[in-house]
CSV table of C-alpha atoms and ligand atoms in Angstrom, one decimal:
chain,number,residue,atom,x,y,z
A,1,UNK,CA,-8.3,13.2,-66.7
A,2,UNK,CA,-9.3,13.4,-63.1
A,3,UNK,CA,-8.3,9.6,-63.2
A,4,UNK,CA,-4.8,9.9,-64.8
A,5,UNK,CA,-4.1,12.7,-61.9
A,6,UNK,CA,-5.5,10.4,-59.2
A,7,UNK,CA,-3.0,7.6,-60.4
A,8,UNK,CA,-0.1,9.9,-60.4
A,9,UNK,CA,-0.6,11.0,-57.1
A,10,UNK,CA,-0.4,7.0,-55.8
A,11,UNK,CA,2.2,6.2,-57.9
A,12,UNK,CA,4.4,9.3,-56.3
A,13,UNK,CA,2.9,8.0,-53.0
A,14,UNK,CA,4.1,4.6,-53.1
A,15,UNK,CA,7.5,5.5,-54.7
A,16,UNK,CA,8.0,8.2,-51.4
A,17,UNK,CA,7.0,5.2,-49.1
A,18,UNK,CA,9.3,2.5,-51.0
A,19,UNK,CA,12.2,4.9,-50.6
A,20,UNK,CA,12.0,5.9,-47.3
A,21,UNK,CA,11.8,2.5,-46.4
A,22,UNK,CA,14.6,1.6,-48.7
A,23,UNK,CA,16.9,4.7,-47.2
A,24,UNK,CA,16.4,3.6,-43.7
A,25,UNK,CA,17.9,0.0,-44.2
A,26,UNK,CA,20.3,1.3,-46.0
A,27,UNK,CA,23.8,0.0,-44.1
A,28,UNK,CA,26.3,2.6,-46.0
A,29,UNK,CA,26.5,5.6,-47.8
A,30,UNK,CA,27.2,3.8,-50.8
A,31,UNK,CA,23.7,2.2,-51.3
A,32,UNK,CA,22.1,5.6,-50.6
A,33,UNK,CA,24.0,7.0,-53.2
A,34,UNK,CA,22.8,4.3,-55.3
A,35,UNK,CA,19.1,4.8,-54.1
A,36,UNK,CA,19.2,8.5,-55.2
A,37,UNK,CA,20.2,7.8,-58.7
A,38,UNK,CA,17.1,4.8,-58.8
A,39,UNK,CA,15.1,7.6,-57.5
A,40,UNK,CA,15.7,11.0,-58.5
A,41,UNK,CA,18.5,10.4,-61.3
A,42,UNK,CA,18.2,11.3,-64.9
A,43,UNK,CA,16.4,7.6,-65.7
A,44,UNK,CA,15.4,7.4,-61.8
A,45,UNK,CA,11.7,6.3,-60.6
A,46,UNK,CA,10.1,9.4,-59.7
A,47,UNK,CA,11.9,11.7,-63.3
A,48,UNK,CA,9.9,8.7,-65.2
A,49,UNK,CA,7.0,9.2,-63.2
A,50,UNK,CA,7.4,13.1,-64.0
A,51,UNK,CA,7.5,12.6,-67.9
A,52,UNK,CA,3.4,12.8,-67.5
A,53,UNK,CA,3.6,16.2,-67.0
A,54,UNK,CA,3.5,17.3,-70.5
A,55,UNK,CA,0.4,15.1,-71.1
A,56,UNK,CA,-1.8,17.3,-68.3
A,57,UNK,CA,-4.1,20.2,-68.5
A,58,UNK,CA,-3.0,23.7,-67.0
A,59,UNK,CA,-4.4,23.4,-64.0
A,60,UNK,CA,-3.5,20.0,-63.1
A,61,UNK,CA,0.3,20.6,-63.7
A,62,UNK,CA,1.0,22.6,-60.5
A,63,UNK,CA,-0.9,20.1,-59.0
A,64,UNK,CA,1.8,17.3,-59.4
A,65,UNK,CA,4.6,19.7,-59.7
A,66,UNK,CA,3.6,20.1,-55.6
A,67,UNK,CA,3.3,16.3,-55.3
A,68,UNK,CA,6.9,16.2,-56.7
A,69,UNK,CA,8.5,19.0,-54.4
A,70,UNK,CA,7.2,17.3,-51.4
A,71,UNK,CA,8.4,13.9,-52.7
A,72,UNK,CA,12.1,16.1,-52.6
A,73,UNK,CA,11.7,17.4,-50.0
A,74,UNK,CA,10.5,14.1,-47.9
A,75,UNK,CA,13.1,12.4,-49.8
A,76,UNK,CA,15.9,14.9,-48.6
A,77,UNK,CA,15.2,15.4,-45.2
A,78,UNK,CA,14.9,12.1,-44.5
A,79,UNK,CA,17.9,11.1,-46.8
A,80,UNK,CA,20.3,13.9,-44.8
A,81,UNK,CA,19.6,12.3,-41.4
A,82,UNK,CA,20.2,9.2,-42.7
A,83,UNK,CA,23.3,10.0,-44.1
A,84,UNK,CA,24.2,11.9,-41.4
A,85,UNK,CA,24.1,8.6,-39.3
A,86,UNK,CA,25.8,6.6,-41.5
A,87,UNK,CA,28.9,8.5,-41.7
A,88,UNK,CA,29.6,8.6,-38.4
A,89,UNK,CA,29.1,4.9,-38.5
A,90,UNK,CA,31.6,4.3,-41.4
A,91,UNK,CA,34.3,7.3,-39.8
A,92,UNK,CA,34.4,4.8,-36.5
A,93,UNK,CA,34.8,1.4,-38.4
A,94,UNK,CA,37.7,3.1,-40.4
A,95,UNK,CA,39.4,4.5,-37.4
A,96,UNK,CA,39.0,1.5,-35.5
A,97,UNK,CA,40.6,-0.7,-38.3
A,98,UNK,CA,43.5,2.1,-39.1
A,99,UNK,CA,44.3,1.7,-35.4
A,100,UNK,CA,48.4,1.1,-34.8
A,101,UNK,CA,48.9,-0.9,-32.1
A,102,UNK,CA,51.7,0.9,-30.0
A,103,UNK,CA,52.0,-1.9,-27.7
A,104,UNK,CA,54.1,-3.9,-30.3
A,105,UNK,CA,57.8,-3.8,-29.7
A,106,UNK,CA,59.4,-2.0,-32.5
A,107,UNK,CA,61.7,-3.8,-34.9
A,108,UNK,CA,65.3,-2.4,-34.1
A,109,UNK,CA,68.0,-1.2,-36.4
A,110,UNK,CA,71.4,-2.6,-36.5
A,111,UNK,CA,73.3,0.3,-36.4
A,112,UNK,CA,76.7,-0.1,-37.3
A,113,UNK,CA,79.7,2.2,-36.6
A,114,UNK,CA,83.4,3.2,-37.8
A,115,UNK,CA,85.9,0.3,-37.8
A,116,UNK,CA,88.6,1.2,-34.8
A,117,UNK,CA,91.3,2.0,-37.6
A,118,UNK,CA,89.2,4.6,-39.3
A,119,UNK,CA,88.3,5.7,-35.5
A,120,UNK,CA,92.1,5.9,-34.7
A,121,UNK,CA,93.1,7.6,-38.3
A,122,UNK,CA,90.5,10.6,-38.1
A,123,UNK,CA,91.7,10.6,-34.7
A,124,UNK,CA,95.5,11.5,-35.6
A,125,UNK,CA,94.5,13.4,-38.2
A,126,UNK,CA,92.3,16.1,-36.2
A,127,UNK,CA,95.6,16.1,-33.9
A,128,UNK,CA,97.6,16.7,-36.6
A,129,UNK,CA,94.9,19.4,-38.7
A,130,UNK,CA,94.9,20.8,-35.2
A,131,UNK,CA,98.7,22.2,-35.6
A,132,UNK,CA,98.0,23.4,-39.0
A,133,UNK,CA,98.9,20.6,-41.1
A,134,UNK,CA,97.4,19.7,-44.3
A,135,UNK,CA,96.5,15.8,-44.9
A,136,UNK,CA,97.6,14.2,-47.9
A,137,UNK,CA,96.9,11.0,-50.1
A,138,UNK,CA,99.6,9.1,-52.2
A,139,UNK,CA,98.9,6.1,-54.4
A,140,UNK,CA,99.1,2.1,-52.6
A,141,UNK,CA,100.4,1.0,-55.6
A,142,UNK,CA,103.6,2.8,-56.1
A,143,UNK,CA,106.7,3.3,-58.2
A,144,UNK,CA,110.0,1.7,-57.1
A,145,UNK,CA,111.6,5.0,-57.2
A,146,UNK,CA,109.1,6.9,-54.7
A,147,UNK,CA,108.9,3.9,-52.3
A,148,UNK,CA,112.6,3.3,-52.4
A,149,UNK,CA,115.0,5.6,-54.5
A,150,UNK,CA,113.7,8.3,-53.6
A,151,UNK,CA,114.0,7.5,-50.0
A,152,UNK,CA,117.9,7.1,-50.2
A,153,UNK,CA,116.9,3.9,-51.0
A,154,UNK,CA,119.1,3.0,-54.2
A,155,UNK,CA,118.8,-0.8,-56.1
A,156,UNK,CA,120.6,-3.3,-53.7
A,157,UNK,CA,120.3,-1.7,-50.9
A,158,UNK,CA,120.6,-4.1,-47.8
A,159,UNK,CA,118.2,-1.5,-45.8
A,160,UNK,CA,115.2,-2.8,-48.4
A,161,UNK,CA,115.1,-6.2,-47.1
A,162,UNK,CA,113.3,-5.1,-44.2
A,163,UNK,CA,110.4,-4.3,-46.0
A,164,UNK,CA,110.2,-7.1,-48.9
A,165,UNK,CA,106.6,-6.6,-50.7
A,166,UNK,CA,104.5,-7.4,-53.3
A,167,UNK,CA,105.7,-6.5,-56.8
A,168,UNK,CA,103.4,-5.5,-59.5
A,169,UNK,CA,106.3,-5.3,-62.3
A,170,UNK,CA,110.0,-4.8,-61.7
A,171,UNK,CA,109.4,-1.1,-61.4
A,172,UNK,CA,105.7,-1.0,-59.6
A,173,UNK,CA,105.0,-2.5,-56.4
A,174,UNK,CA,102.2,-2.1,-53.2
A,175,UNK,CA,104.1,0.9,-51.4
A,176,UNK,CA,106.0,-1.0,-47.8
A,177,UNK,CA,105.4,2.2,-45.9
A,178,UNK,CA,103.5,6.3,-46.6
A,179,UNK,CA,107.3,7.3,-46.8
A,180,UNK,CA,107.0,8.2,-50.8
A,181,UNK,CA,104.4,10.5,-50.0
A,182,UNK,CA,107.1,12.4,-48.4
A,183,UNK,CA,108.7,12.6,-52.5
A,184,UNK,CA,105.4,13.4,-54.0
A,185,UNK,CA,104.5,15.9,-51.7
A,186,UNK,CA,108.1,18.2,-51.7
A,187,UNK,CA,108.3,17.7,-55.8
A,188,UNK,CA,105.0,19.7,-55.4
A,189,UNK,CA,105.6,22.4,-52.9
A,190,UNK,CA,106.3,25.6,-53.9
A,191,UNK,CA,107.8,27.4,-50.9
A,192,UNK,CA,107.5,31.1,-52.4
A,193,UNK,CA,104.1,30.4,-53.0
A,194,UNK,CA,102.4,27.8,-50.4
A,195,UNK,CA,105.1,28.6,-47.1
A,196,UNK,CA,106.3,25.8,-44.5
A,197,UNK,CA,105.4,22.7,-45.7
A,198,UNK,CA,103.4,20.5,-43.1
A,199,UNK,CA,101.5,17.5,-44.0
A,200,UNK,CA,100.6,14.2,-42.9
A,201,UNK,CA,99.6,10.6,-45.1
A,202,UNK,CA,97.9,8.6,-43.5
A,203,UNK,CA,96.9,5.2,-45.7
A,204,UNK,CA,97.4,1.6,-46.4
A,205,UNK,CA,101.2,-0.2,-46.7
A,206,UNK,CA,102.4,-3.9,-47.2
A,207,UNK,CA,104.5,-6.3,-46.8
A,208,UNK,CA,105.5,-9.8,-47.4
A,209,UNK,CA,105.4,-10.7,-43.5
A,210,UNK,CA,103.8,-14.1,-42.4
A,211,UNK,CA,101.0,-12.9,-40.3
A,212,UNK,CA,101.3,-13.0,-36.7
A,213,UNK,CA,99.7,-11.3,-33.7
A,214,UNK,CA,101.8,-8.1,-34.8
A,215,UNK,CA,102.5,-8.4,-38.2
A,216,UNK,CA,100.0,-8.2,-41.0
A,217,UNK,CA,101.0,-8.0,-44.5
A,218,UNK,CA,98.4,-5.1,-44.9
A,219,UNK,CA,98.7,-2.5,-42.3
A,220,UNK,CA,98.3,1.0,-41.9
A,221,UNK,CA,100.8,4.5,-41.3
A,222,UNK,CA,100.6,7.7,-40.6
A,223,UNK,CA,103.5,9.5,-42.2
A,224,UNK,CA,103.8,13.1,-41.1
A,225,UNK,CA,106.9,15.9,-43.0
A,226,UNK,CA,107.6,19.7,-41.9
A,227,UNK,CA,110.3,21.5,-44.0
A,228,UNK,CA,111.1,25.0,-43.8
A,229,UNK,CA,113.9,27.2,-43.1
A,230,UNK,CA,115.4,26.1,-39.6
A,231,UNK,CA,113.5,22.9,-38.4
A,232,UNK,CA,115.2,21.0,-36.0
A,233,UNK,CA,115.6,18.2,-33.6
A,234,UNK,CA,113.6,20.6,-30.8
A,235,UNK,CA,110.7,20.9,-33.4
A,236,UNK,CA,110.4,16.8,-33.8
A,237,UNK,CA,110.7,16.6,-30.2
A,238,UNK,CA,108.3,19.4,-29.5
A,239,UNK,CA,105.5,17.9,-31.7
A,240,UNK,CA,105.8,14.9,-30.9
A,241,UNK,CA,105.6,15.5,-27.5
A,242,UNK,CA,102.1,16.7,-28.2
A,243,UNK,CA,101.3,13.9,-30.2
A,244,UNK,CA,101.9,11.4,-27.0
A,245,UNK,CA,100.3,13.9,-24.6
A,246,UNK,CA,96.9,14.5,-27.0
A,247,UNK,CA,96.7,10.7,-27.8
A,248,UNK,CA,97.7,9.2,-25.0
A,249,UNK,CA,97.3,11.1,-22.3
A,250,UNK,CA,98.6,14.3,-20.7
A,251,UNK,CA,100.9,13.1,-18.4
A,252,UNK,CA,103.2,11.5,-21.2
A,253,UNK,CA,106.9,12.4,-21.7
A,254,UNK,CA,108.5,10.6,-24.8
A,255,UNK,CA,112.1,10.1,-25.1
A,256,UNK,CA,114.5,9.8,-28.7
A,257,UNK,CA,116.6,6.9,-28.6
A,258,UNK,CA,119.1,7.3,-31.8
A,259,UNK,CA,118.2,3.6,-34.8
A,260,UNK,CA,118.7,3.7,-38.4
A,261,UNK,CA,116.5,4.9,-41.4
A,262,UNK,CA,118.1,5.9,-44.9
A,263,UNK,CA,115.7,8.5,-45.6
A,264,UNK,CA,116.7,10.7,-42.2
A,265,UNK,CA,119.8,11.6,-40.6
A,266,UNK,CA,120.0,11.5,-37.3
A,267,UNK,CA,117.5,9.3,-37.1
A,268,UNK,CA,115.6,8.3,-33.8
A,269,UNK,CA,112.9,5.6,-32.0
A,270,UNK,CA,110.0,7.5,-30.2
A,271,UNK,CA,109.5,5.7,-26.8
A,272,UNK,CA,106.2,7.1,-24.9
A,273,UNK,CA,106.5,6.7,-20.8
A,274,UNK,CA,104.0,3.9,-20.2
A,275,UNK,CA,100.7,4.9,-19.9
A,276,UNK,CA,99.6,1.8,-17.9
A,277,UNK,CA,102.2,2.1,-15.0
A,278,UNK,CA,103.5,5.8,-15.7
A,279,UNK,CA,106.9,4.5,-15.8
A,280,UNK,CA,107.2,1.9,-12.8
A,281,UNK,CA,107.6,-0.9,-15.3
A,282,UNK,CA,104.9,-3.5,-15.9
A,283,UNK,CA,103.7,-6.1,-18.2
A,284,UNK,CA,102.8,-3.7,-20.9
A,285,UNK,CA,106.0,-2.2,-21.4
A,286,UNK,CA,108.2,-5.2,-20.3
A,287,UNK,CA,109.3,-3.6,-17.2
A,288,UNK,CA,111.2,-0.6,-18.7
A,289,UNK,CA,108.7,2.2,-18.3
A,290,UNK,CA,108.8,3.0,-21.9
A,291,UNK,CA,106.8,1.8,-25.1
A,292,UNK,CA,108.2,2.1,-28.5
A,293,UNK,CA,105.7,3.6,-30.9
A,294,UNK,CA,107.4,5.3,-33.8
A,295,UNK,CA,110.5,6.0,-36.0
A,296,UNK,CA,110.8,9.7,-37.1
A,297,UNK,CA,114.3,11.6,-37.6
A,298,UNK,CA,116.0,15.0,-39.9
A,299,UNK,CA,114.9,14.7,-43.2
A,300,UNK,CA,118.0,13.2,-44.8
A,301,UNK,CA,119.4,16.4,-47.6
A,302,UNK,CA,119.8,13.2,-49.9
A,303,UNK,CA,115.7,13.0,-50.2
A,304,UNK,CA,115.2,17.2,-49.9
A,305,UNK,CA,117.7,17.3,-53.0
A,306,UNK,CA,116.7,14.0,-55.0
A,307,UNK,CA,112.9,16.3,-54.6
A,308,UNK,CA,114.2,19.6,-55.7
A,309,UNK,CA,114.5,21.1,-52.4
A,310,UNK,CA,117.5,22.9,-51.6
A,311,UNK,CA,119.2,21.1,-48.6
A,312,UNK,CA,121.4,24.3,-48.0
A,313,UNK,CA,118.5,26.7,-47.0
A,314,UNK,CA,115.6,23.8,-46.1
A,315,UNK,CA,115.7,21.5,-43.3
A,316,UNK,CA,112.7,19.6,-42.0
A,317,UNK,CA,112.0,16.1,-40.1
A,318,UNK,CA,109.6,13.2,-40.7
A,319,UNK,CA,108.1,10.8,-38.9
A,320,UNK,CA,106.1,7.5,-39.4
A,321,UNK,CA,103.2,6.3,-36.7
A,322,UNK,CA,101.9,2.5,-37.4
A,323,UNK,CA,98.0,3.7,-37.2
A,324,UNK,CA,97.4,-0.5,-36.3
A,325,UNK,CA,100.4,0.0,-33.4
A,326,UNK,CA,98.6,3.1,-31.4
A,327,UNK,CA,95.5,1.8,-31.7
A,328,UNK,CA,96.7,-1.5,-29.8
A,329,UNK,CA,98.0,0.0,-27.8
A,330,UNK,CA,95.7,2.9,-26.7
A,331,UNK,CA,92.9,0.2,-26.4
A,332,UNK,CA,94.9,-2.8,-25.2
A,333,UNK,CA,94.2,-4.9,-28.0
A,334,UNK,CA,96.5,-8.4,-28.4
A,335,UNK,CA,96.4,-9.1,-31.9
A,336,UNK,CA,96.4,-7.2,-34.8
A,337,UNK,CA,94.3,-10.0,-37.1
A,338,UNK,CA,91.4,-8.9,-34.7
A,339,UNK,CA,91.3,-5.4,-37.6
A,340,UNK,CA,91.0,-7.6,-40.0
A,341,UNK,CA,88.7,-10.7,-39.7
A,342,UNK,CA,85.7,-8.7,-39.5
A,343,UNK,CA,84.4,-10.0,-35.8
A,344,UNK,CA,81.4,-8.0,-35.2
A,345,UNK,CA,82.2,-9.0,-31.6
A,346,UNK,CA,85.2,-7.4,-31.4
A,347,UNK,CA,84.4,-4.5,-33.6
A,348,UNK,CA,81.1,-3.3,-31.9
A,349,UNK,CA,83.2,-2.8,-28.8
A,350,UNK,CA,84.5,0.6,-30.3
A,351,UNK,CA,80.9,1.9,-30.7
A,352,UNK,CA,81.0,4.2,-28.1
A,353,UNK,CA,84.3,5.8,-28.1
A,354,UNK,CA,84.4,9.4,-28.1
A,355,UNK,CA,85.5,9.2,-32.4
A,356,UNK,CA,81.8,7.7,-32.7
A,357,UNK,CA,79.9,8.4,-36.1
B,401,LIG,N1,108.9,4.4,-43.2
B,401,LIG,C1,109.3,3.8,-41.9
B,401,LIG,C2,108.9,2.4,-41.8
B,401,LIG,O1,107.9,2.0,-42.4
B,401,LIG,C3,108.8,4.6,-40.8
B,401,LIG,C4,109.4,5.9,-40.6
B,401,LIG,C5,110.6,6.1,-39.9
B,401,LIG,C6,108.9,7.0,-41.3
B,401,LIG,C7,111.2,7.3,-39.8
B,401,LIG,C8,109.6,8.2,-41.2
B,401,LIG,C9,110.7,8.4,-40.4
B,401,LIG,O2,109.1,9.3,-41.8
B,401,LIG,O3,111.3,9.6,-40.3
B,401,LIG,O4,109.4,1.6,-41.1
């Protein structure tokens, strides 16, 4: 018995010194892990080792039950300080190999920005929102009677060769100008309930033009209406006045010079006063001092009554802004295929304007 006790004792002995040697070569955390369960784990070493228990005499079991609580507790401390070590080891190779390297030079984003016709629209139309107008859409593919009839434009009339188009059917085409939008808007109003009517359509037109540096067959208006009781001439002028001032600067003036339109009567040509000479006459305006840059006139009592607006108590005027035309002008551009061909040379040039997304 004395013996078997004797052989226990080495046995625990060598285990404790195999595994402390083991823990202190140990390189990670990983293999002590795996050295506890060889050693203390359910099937471990040293739990086989303790199976012998049962077959000793009362007194001897304390005995080895001390021999195995200062294996532990060898195993433990030793094991702690080990593992102690090892994980601050393993923090700094992981923080060394998460490292970013600052020093690279980032990847950059293209960033793109609003074409210069969306620029100039939103423009216009915070002008416009700004004097209490509402902003309106009307279809681009349109019905002969809204883009013509309606504007005083019966069949055969020699005014509609000016703006030939595409037709869809006999009846449908893609709208020449935002003019219908006019028709659609006053067959809607509702004076009693809604008041003055202001509004303003801006949108895509065409026409069968051969494309030149200013004619494209897809351009763009703005078409703006007020009708109420007693609009005049002095109202058109008035607004419009602001319009040139806000968009092109505040020391414009504009000037009416009487033309032709069927759906207006009078109806007038808005010259600006040059905003490149102020009216001394250069290349920009071809030496008159003033530019041409819309058509607007009296709502014609034809169109208010063709809509159902009673030309007896209403009265109202109109007017149509090329969106494409200001835009060239305002930024001195030379050709209006330059919208359209998708240059990101000439288009990142309105980055920075003050309409900037
Ligand atoms: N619709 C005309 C065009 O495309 C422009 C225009 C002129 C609109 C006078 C108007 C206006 O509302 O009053 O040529």
């Amino acid at each position: 018995m004395v013996d078997q006790m004797q052989e226990l004792q080495d046995q625990i002995t060598k285990l404790l010194e195999s595994a402390l040697n083991q823990i202190q070569a140990a390189e990670s955390t990983q293999i002590l892990q795996q050295i506890r369960v060889d050693y203390t784990g359910k099937k471990g070493q040293l739990t086989q080792v303790s199976k012998a228990m049962k077959n000793l005499s009362n007194e001897e079991k304390p005995q080895l039950g001390q021999m195995i609580n200062y294996f532990h507790r060898e195993f433990n401390q030793v094991m702690a300080s080990k593992e102690e070590a090892l994980k601050a080891k393993e923090l700094q190779a992981q923080l060394a190999s998460e490292r970013i390297d600052i020093t690279l030079p980032g990847r950059r984003n293209f960033q793109g920005s609003r074409h210069i016709i969306t620029q100039t629209r939103e423009e216009l139309e915070n002008l416009f929102l700004g004097m209490g107008y509402q902003i309106v859409e009307g279809p681009e593919v349109e019905l002969d009677s809204y883009n013509f009839e309606k504007m005083n434009l019966p069949k055969n009339h020699p005014a509609r060769d000016m703006q030939d188009t595409f037709y869809i059917s006999s009846e449908v085409l893609m709208r020449t100008h935002t003019s219908p939008v006019q028709a659609r808007t006053m067959e809607k109003h509702d004076f009693e309930k809604d008041g003055p009517l202001k509004m303003v359509s801006p949108g895509k037109v065409f026409r069968r033009d051969n494309d030149d540096a200013t004619h494209s067959h897809q351009f763009h208006q703005m078409e703006g209406l007020v009708v109420a009781e007693k609009i005049t001439l002095a109202d058109l002028k008035g607004t419009l006045t602001q319009f040139a001032k806000a968009f092109f600067g505040q020391e414009r003036e504009i000037r009416l010079r009487p033309s032709f339109f069927s759906f207006t009567e009078p109806s007038v040509e808005v010259d600006v006063s040059c905003f490149k000479c102020g009216g001394k006459g250069c290349n920009i305006c071809k030496d008159t001092g003033w530019i041409e840059v819309l058509g607007a006139g009296m709502v014609h009592p034809n169109v208010l009554a063709m809509s159902g607006i009673d030309p007896e108590k209403y009265s109202g005027f109109a007017f149509g802004v090329g969106i494409d035309r200001v835009a060239m002008l305002k930024y001195s551009i030379d050709d209006i295929r330059h919208f359209y061909q998708n240059d990101l040379r000439f288009l990142s040039q309105f980055k920075g304007g003050q309409n900037r997304c």
